[in-house]
Amino acid sequence: MATLTPRDNLNARVKGSSHIDFKTATTGVAAKSMRNEISHLVSTCDEQAKKQAFDTEMQSFFYLFTRYLSERAKSVDLDWDRIKSPADDQIVAYDSLPQPHDHSNLNKLAVLKVNGGLGTSMGMTGAKSALEVKDDMTFLDLTVRQIEHLNTSNRVDVPLILMTSFNTHEDTLRIIKKYANQQLRITSFNQSRYPRIFKESLLPCPKRADDDKTHWYPPGHGDLYNALLYSGVLDQLIAEGKEYLFVSNSDNLGAVVDEKILQHMIDSQAEFLMEVTDKTKADIKGGTLIDYEGSVRLLEIAQVPSEHVEDFKSVRKFKIFNTNNLWINLPALKRIMETEGMELEIIINPKTNEDGQSVIQLETAAGAAIKHFKNGHGINVPRSRFLPVKSCSDLLLIKSDIYSLQHGQLVLNESRMFETTPVIKLGDHFKKIQQFQKRFKKIPKIIELDHLTVTGDVNFGRNVTLRGTVIIVANEGQRIDIPDGCILENRLLSGNLNMIVSDAQDFSSHC
């Protein structure tokens, strides 16, 4: 198990970061002011070893900032009229992929999980990957179980790489100690830490290098490429003979190693593959692949002009979205980073500080790198490869009897009559993980459920069964308790109920 620290090589860090004429860019008042503030920040770093690494990181941030200023001055936008749906050869159907014929190819593979999220939207304070999601196992437990099974059953050596953020790094190091005796190697490295920027003054929020965490941010998963290179992990993987890297978010439980996709990557000599899946109305914000002047590009909602946002959300024009499951050729990545550099579209993420001030975060998306690689294209995969847990509604689905676990992998229950999963919408009373756990004595049986909506102060007993369409609404000041052993089928409940008797529109129930 290895933990790699960033190299203190300033020249390596900034080499190829951008082709903008920085002499021109830095003549601006905003750039000069930012440069002065960054110099001050670096001067507040006490330890010499840390100071050099911090200076390197701040130089990298400064180049991103000057790119932002330059693009803002030029008003560089995509020409909407030039955006086309991807051509047939830019998206390959998963069903058309050949079966793998050589398991030893797995020896050329490493798996990377983007592990920087905190899960604050679900009321968590630590690393989101430490959340128990199924059978008392966490996201990380499931990933480790999957890769360990892959290694032992195929007699291969696929290492697990964890890209953490300053928010999750210590947590992750503590958690992975328990995997010391498992049949896989785990390497963790920390992605960059950039200062938030005040929207009005365009100056950094932190005043010192050791300022409170709230003044800093990890600059999105597009930082993956810089962080891989400058942590030394990229060189380490290549030295071990690894040629391919499978990247996914740690909270996507459908993102497991797929040998068919790996085989296709080898056969097609593609340097970059992006897994996409068919868009539904629930996926309107997901990035999509487009054809832009003959090359395949990633389009994120943040890049879309306001007058075209509805077009972007439409399922008609943009039929697929990016799952953020990416397959990358490692020698190609090294070539790109050392020659042209990785210029990814800047995503401006507006936030509000704790004191109510407007700030911005300059971020990038990992999938945007597709334009830099030879023969980069999409693979249209089944929805089963995209099972993220972003909310407690998602968590209910994963914890339920809809899925079982097989070697750490989620498997759809054979008793389920449809391949689709139920639509689950839990209200604000279930938003935080603590509330969610308190309101379910036990997760209901939902194998025959189509749709569940729950709003208000609702509590579920043990061994509850939900079938068909179930809607439960407790209005303000009311409370509904679903008793132990209750079966609700095609049922609308509303009112103030301790036992389900009246005020219920009865389609079918048994309590």
Tab-separated table of N, CA, C and O in Angstrom, residues 43 85 309 393 401 417 432 438 456:
chain	number	residue	atom	x	y	z
A	43	SER	N	4.026	32.825	0.754
A	43	SER	CA	4.948	33.298	1.806
A	43	SER	C	4.473	32.924	3.210
A	43	SER	O	5.272	32.897	4.149
A	85	SER	N	-25.397	16.127	-33.290
A	85	SER	CA	-25.417	14.847	-32.569
A	85	SER	C	-24.229	14.024	-33.046
A	85	SER	O	-23.815	14.144	-34.207
A	309	VAL	N	-30.525	26.317	-23.001
A	309	VAL	CA	-30.553	25.332	-21.904
A	309	VAL	C	-31.673	24.312	-22.088
A	309	VAL	O	-31.494	23.111	-21.866
A	393	SER	N	-32.937	8.890	-1.615
A	393	SER	CA	-33.846	8.144	-2.498
A	393	SER	C	-33.069	7.056	-3.241
A	393	SER	O	-33.522	5.915	-3.362
A	401	ASP	N	-34.512	-4.914	-1.561
A	401	ASP	CA	-34.417	-6.262	-2.125
A	401	ASP	C	-34.383	-6.256	-3.663
A	401	ASP	O	-34.350	-7.308	-4.281
A	417	MET	N	-39.906	-8.277	-12.311
A	417	MET	CA	-40.495	-8.580	-13.613
A	417	MET	C	-39.975	-7.654	-14.719
A	417	MET	O	-40.031	-7.992	-15.886
A	432	LYS	N	-31.450	13.955	4.927
A	432	LYS	CA	-30.184	13.655	5.597
A	432	LYS	C	-30.145	12.188	6.016
A	432	LYS	O	-31.172	11.596	6.372
A	438	LYS	N	-33.535	6.930	10.739
A	438	LYS	CA	-34.501	6.969	11.839
A	438	LYS	C	-35.917	6.632	11.359
A	438	LYS	O	-36.710	6.038	12.093
A	456	GLY	N	-43.321	14.666	3.838
A	456	GLY	CA	-43.793	14.974	5.188
A	456	GLY	C	-43.257	14.013	6.231
A	456	GLY	O	-42.357	13.198	5.982
